[in-house]
CSV table of C-alpha atoms and ligand atoms in Angstrom, one decimal:
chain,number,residue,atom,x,y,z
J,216,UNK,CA,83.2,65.3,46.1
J,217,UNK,CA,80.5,63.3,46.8
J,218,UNK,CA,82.0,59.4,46.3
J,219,UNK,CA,80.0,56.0,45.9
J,220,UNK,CA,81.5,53.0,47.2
J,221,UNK,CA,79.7,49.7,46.2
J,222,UNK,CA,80.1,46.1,45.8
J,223,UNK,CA,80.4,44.5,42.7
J,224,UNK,CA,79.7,41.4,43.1
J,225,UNK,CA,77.1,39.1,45.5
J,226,UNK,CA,78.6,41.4,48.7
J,227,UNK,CA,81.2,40.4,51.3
J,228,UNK,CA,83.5,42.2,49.1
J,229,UNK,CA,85.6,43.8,51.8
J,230,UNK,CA,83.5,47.1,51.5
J,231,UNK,CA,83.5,48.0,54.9
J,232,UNK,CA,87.5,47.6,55.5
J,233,UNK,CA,87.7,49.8,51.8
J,234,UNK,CA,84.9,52.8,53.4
J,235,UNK,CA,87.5,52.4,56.7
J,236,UNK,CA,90.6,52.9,54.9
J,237,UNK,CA,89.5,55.8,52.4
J,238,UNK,CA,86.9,57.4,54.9
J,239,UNK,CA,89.8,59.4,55.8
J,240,UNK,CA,89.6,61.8,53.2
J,241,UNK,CA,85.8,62.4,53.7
J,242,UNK,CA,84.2,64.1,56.3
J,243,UNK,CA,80.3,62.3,55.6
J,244,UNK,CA,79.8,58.6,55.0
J,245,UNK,CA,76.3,57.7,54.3
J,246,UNK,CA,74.2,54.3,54.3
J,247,UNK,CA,71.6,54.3,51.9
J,248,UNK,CA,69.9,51.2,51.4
J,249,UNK,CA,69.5,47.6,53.6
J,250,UNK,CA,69.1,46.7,57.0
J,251,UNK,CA,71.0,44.9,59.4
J,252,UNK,CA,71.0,42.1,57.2
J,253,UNK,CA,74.5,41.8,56.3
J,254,UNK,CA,77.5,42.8,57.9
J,255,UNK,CA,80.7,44.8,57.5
J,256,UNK,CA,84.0,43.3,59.5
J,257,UNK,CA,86.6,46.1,60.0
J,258,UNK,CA,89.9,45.6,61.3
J,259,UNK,CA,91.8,48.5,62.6
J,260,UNK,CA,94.0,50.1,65.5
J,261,UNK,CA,92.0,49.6,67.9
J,262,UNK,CA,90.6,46.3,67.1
J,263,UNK,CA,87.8,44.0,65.5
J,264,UNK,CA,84.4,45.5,64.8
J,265,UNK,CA,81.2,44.0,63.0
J,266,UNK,CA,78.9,46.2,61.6
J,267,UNK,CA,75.4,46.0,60.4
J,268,UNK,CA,73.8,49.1,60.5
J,269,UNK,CA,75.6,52.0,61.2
J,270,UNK,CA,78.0,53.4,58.7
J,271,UNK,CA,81.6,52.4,58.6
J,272,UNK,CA,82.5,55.9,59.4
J,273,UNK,CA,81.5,55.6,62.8
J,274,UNK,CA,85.2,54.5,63.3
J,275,UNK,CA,86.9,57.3,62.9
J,276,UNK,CA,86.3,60.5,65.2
J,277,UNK,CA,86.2,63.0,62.8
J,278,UNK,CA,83.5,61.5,60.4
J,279,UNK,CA,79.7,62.3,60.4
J,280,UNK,CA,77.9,58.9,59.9
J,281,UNK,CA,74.2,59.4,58.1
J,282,UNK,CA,71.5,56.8,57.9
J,283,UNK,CA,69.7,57.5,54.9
J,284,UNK,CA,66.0,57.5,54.6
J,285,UNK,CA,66.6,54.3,51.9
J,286,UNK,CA,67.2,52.3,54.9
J,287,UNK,CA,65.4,49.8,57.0
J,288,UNK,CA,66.1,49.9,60.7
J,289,UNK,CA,65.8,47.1,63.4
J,290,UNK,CA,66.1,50.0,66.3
J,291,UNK,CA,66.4,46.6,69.0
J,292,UNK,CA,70.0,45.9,66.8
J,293,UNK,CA,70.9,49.6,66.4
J,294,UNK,CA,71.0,49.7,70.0
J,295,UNK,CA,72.9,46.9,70.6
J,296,UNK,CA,74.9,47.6,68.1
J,297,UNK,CA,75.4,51.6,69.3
J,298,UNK,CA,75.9,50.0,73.0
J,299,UNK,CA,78.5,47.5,71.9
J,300,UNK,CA,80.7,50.4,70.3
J,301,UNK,CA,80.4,52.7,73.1
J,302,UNK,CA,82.0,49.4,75.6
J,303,UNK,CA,84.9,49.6,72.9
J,304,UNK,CA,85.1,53.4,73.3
J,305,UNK,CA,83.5,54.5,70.7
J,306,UNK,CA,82.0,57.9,71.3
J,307,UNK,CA,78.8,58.3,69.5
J,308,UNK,CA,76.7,61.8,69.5
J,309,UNK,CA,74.1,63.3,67.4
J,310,UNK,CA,77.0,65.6,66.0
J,311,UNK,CA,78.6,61.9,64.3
J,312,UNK,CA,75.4,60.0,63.7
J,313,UNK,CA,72.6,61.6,62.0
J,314,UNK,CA,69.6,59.0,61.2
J,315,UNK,CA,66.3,59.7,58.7
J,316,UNK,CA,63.2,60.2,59.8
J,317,UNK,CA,62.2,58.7,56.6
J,318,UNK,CA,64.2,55.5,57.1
J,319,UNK,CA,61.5,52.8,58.0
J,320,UNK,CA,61.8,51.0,61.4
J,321,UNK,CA,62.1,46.9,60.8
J,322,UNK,CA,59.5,45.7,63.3
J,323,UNK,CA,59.0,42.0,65.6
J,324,UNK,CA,56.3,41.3,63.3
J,325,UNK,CA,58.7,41.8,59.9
J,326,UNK,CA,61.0,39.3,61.4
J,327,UNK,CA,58.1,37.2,62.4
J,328,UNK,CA,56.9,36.9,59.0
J,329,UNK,CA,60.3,36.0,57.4
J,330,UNK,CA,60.8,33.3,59.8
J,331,UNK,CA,57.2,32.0,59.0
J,332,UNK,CA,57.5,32.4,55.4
J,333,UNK,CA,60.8,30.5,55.1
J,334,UNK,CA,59.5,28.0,56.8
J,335,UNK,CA,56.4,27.5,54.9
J,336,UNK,CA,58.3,27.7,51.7
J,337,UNK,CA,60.8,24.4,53.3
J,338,UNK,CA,63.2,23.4,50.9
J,339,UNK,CA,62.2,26.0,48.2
J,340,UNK,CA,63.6,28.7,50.6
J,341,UNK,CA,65.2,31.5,49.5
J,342,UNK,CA,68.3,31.6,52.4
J,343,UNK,CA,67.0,35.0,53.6
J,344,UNK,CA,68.7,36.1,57.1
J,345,UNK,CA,65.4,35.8,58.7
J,346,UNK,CA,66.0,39.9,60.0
J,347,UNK,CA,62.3,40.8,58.3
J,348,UNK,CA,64.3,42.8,55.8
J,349,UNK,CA,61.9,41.6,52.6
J,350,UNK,CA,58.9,42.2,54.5
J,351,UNK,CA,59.7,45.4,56.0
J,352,UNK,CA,60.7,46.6,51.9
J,353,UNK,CA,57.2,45.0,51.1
J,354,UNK,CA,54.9,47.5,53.8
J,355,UNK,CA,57.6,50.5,52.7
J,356,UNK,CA,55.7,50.1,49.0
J,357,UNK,CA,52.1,49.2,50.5
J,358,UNK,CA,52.9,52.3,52.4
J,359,UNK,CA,52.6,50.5,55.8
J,360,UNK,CA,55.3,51.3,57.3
J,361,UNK,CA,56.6,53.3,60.8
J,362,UNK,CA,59.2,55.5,60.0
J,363,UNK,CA,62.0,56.8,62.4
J,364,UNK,CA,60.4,60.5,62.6
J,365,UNK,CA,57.2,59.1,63.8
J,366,UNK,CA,58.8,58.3,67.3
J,367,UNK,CA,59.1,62.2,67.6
J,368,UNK,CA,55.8,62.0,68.2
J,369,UNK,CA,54.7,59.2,70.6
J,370,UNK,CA,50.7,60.5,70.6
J,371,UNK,CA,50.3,59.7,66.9
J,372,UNK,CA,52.4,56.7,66.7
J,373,UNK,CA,50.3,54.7,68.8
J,374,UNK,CA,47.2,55.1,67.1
J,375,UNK,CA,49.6,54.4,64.1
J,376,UNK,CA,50.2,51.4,65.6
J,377,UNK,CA,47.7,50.1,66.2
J,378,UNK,CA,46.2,50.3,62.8
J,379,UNK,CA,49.0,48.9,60.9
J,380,UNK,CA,48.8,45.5,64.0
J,381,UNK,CA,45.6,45.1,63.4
J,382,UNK,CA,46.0,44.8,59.6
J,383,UNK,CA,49.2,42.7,59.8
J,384,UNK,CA,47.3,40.2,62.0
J,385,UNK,CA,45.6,39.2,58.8
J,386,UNK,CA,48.6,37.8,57.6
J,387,UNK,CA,50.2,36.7,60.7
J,388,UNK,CA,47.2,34.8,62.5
J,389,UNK,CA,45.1,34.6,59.7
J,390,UNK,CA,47.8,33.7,57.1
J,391,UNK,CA,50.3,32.0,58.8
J,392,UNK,CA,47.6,30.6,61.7
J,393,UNK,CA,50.3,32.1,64.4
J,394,UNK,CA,50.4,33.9,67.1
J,395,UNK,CA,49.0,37.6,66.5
J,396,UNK,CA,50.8,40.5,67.7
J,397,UNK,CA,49.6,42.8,70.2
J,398,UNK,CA,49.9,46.7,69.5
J,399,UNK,CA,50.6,47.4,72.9
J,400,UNK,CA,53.7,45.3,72.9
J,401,UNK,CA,55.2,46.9,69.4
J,402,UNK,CA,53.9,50.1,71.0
J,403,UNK,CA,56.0,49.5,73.8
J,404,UNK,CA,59.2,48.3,71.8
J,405,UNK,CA,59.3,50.8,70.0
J,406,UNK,CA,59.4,53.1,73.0
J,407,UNK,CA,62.1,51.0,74.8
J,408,UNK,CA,64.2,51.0,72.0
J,409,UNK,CA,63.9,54.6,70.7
J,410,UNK,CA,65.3,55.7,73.9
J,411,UNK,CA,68.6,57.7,73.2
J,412,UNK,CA,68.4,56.9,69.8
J,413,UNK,CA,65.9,60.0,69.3
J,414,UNK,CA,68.3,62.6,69.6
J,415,UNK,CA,70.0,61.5,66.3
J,416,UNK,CA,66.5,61.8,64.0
J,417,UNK,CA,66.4,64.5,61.7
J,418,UNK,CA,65.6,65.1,57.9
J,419,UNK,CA,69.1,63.5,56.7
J,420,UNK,CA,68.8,65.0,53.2
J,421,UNK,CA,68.5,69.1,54.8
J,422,UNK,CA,71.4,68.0,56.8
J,423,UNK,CA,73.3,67.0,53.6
J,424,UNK,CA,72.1,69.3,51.0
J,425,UNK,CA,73.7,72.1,53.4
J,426,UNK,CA,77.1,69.9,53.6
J,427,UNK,CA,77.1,69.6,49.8
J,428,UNK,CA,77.1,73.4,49.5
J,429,UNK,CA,79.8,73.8,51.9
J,430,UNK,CA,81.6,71.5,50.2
J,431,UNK,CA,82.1,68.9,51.8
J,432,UNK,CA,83.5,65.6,50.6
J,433,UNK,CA,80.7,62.8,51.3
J,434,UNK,CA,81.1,58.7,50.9
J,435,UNK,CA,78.1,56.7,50.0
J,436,UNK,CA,78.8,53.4,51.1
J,437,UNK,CA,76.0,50.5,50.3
J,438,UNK,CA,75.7,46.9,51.4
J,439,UNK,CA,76.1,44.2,49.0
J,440,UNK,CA,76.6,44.2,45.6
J,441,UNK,CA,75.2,44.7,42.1
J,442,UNK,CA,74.1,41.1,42.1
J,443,UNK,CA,71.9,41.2,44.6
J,444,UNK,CA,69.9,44.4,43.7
J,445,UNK,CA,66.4,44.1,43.3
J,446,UNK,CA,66.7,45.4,39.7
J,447,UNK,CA,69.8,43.8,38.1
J,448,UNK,CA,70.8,40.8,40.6
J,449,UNK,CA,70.1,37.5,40.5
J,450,UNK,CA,66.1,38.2,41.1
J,451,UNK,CA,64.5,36.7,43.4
J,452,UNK,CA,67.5,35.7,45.2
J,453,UNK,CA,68.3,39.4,45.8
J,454,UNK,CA,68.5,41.3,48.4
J,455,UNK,CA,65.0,43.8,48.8
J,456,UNK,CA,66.6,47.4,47.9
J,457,UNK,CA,68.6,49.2,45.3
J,458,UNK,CA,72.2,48.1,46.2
J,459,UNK,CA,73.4,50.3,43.1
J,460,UNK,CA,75.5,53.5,42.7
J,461,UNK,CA,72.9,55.3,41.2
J,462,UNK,CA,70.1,54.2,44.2
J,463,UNK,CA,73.0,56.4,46.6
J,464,UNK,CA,71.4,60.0,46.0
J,465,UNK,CA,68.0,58.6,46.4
J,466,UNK,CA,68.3,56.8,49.4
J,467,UNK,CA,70.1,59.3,51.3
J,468,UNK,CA,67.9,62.3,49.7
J,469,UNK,CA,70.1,64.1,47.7
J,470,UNK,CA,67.9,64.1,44.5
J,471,UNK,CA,69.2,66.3,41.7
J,472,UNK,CA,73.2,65.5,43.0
J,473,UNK,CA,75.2,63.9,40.2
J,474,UNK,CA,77.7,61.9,41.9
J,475,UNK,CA,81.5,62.4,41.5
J,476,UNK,CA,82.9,59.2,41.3
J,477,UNK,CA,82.4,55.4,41.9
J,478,UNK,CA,84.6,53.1,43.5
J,479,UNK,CA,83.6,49.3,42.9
J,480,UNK,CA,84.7,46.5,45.0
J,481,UNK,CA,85.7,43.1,43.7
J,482,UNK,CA,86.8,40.2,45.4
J,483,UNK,CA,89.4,38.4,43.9
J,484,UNK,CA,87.2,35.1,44.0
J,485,UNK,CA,83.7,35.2,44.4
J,486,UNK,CA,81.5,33.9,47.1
J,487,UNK,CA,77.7,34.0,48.0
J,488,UNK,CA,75.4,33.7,50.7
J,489,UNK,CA,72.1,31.8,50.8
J,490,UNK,CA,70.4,29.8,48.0
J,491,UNK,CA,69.5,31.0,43.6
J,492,UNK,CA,72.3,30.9,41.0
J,493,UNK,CA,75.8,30.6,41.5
J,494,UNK,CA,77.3,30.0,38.3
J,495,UNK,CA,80.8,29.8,39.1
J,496,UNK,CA,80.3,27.5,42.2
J,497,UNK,CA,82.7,25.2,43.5
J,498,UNK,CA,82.6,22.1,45.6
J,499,UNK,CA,83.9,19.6,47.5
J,500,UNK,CA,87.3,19.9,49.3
J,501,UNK,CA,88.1,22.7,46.3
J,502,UNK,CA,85.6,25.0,47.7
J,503,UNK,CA,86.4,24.2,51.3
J,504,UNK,CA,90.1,24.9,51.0
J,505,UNK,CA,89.2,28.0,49.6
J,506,UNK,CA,86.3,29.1,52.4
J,507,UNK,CA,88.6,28.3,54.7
J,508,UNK,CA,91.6,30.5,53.2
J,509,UNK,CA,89.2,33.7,53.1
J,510,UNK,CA,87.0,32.7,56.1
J,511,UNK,CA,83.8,32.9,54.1
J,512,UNK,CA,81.3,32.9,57.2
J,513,UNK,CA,78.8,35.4,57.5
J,514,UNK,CA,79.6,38.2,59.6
J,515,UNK,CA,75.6,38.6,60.0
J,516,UNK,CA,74.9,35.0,60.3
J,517,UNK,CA,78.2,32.6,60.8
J,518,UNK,CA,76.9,30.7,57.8
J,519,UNK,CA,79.3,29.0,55.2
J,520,UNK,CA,79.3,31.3,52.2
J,521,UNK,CA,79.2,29.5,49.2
J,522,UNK,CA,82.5,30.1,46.8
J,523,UNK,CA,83.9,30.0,43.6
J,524,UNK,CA,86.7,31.2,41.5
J,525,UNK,CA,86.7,35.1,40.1
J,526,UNK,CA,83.8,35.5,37.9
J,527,UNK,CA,85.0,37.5,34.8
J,528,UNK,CA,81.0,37.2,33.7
J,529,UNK,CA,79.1,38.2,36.5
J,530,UNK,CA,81.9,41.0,37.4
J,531,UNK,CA,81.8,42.7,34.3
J,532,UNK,CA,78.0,43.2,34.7
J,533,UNK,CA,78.5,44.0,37.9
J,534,UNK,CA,81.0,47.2,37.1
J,535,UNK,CA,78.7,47.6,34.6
J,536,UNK,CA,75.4,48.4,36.2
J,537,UNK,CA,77.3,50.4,39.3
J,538,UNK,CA,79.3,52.5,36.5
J,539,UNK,CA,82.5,52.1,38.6
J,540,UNK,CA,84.7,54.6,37.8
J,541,UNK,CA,87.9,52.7,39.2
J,542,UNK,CA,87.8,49.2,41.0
J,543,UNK,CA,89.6,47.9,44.8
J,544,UNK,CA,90.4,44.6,44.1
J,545,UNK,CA,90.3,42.3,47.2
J,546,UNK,CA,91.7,39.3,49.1
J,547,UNK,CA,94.5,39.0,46.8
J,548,UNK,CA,96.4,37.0,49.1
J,549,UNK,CA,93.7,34.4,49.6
J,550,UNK,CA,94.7,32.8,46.6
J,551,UNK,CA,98.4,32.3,47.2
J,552,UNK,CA,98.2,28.8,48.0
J,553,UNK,CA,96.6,27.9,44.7
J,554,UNK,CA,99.4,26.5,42.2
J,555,UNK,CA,96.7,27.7,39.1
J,556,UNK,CA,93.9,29.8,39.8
J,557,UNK,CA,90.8,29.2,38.0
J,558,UNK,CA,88.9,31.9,36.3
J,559,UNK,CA,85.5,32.0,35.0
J,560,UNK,CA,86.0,33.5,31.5
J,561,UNK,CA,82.1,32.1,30.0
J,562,UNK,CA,78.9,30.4,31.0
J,563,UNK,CA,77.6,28.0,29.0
J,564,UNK,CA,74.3,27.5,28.0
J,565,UNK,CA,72.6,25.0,25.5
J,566,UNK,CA,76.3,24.4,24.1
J,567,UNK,CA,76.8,27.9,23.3
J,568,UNK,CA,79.1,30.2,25.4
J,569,UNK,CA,78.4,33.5,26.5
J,570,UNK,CA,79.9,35.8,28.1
J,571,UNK,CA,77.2,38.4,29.5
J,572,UNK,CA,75.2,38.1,32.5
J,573,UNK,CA,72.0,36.6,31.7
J,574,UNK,CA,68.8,36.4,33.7
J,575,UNK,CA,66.1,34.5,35.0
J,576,UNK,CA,66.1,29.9,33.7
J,577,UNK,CA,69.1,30.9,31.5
J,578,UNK,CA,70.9,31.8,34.3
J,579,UNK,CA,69.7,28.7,36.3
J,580,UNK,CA,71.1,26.0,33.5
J,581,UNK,CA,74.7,27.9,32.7
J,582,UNK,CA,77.5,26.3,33.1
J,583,UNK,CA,80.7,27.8,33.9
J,584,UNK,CA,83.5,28.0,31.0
J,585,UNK,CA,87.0,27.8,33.5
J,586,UNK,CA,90.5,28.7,32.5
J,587,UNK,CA,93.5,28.5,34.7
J,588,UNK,CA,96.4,31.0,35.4
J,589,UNK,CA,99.7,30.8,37.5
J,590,UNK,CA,99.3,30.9,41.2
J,591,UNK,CA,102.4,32.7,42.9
J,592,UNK,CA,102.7,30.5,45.4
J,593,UNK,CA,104.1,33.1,47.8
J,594,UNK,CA,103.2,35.1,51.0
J,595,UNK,CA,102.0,38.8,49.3
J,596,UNK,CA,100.4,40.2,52.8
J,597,UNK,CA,103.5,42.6,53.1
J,598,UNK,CA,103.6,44.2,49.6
J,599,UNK,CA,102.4,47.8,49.8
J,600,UNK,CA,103.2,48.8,46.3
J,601,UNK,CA,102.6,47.8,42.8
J,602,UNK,CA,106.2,46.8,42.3
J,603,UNK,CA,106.4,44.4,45.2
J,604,UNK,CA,103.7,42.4,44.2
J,605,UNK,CA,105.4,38.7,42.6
J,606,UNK,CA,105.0,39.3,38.6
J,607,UNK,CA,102.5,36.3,38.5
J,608,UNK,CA,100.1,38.2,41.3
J,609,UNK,CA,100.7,41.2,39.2
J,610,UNK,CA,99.6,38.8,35.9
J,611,UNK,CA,96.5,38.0,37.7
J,612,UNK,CA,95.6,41.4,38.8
J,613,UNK,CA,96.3,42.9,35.2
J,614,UNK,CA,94.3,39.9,33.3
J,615,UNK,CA,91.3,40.8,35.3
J,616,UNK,CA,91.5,44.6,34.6
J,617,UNK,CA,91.7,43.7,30.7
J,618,UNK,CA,89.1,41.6,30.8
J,619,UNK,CA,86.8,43.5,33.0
J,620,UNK,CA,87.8,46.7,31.2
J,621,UNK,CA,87.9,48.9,34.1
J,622,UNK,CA,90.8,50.3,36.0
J,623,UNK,CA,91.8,48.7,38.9
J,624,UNK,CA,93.2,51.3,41.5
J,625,UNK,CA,93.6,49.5,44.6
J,626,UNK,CA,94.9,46.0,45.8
J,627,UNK,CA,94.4,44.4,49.2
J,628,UNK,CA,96.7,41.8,50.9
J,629,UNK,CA,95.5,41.6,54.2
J,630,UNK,CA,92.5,42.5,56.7
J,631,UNK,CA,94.3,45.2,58.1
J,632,UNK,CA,93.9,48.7,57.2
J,633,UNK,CA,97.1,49.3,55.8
J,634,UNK,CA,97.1,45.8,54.1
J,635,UNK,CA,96.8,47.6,50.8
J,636,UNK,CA,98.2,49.5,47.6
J,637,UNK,CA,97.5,51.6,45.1
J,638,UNK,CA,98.3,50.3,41.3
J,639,UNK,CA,100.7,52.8,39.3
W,719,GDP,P1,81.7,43.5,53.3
W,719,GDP,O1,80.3,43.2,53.8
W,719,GDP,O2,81.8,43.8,51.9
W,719,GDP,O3,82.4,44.5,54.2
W,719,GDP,O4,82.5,42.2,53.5
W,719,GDP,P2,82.9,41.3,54.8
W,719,GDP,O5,82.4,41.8,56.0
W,719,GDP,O6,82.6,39.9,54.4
W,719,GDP,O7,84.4,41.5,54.7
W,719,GDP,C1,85.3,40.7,54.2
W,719,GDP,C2,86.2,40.0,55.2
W,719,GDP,O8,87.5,39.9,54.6
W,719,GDP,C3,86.3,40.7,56.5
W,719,GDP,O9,86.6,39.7,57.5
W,719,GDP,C4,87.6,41.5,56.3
W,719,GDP,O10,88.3,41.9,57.5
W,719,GDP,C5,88.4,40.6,55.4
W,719,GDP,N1,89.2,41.3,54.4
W,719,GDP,C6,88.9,42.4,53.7
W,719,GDP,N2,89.9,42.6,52.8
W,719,GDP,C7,90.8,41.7,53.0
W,719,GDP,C8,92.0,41.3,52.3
W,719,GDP,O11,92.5,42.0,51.4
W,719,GDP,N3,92.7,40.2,52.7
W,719,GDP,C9,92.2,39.4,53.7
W,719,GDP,N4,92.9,38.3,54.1
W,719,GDP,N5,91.1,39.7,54.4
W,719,GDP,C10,90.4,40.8,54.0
């Protein structure tokens, strides 16, 4: 069975809880795409973990976590973020975490040159996370990268090194008029930070092709969600990779595997991080009380993510362009409090309503179309079945499915890994 799990709509979703909870019945979960530049919050047993590299898999002992060769990797983070576990007791090996050697290594001068470029571009920013992750994509396609197979090999990557400094300077110091970088210092970095971490390099998509033909059941778990893929999101304001289903076999090197199955996740109201269209917005003390009830922070960043109601428009593209099979629905219970829940049925454009996802200036002048359903005005965090649920929580979750047209398999209620059920 070889299983994608990916967001649906702008990311924050809840993936990482959903690729905890049904992780259980895989024995591979495999990141394929992004950097450390978002972050998956996991609640379990044994406690609170934030993760922005290494699969969600890592949590459970009997899982073998792959980094796929469609990912970009800060290796200073990884091994914080490897050292962080292990103080929690998490025992990592290079029998549970198998990393690329064709993922590409997120350098200094990548984050450098995000921080510079934000800043030149002042209040025409684009919000990135300032973690290089758009200009390490951009030297992956000029073909300028360092990729995690080249520390095997510490001869070569030096002289490698000092090539691809020299020609980044250009940009840097000649661009930017900063400071330039010296080779020796990434040289060295890279050294200090692939210690320990070399043990876990090896060619990712051998390792899996020989899984698949045993049989084993693999996850594909990606960061963010259909609206911020390169492709089909809200371009520019996307992320820099392929965060769709059909990216998974590619970044992870599987080519010529048809995935099983896709499991979308959908949060039950939408919210979005950093600047570009935002449709079904809201503001003022509306969209406060509701960041507040879902604790829409960035678990990469802290920032206040922006919020709005459930977006039937953008969702349905969403489910749309990952071909979700069946759908998790998520943070039911952070609408309880509302006595009607909004809904974004149409946007709006010119006086006409529509009611697919459009692109580019359209997308910038719609206007959101809002209709209002029941609240259930009731605690739901203990229901663990379909029937439990208060019929006008069940109302909303059933309005959604018709209008999204997709099943909707599972419901969650709380953080927690057992905060969930699984519709009849
Ligand atoms: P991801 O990147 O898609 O994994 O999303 P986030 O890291 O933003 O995770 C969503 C946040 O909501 C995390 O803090 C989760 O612990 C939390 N969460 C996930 N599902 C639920 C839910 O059903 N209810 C509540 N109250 N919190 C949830």
């Amino acid at each position: 069975m070889l299983t994608a799990i990916v967001g649906i709509n702008w990311g924050d979703e809840g993936k990482g809880r959903m690729v905890d909870l049904l992780s259980s019945e895989y024995d591979i979960v495999c990141r394929y795409q992004g950097g450390n530049n978002a972050g998956h919050t996991v609640i379990n047993d044994s406690g609170k973990y934030i993760l922005n590299l290494l699969p969600s898999g890592i949590l459970r002992a009997d899982v073998t976590n792959v980094m796929g060769n469609g990912m970009v990797i800060d290796l200073e983070h990884l091994n914080g973020e490897i050292n962080k576990l292990r103080k929690s007791g998490i025992n990592i090996t290079s029998d549970n975490l198998k990393i690329s050697n064709r993922a590409i290594i997120c350098l200094p001068y990548n984050v450098q040159q995000d921080i510079l470029e934000e800043e030149r571009l002042k209040d025409k920013k684009f919000g990135s996370t300032r973690r290089g992750i758009a200009p390490v994509y951009g030297d992956k396609y000029l073909k300028k990268g360092i990729r995690m197979g080249d520390l095997l090999n510490k001869k070569s990557l030096q002289s490698k090194v000092k090539e691809i400094v020299q020609w980044k300077n250009l940009l840097i110091e000649g661009g930017y008029n900063s400071t330039a970088f010296k080779a020796d210092d990434i040289y060295n970095w890279l050294v200090k930070f692939s210690e320990g971490i070399e043990d876990y390099i090896c060619d990712t998509g051998i390792f899996l092709e020989k899984a698949i033909k045993e049989g084993k059941k693999i996850m594909f778990e990606a960061q963010l969600g259909a609206l911020r893929d390169i492709d089909f999101g809200i371009y520019p304001y996307t992320s820099s990779s392929s965060t769709i289903a059909a990216y998974a076999p590619i970044g992870s090197g599987i080519p010529g595997h048809k995935l099983t199955n896709t499991i979308g996740i959908m949060k039950a109201y939408s919210s979005c991080v950093g600047e570009g269209p935002f449709t079904c917005e809201m503001f003022g003390d509306e969209a406060e009380a509701l960041r507040k009830a879902g604790g829409e922070y960035g678990a990469a960043t802290g920032r206040p993510r922006r919020v709005g109601p459930f977006d039937i428009v953008a969702s349905k593209f969403g489910v749309m362009v990952q071909g979700a099979d069946v759908l998790a629905l998520t943070k039911l219970d952070i609408l309880s409090y509302l006595d009607k829940v909004p809904v974004v049925t149409g946007y709006k454009i010119n006086d006409k309503v529509i009611e697919y996802f459009p692109t580019g200036d359209y997308l910038d002048i719609a206007t959101p179309v809002i209709e209002y359903v029941d609240g259930w005005k009731c605690d739901i965090s203990s229901c663990r079945k379909e029937s439990d649920l208060p019929e006008k929580a069940l109302a909303y979750v059933k309005y959604i499915e018709e209008k999204i047209g997709c099943k909707i398999k599972y419901v969650s209620v709380g953080a927690k890994r057992e905060d969930y059920l699984i519709m009849k």
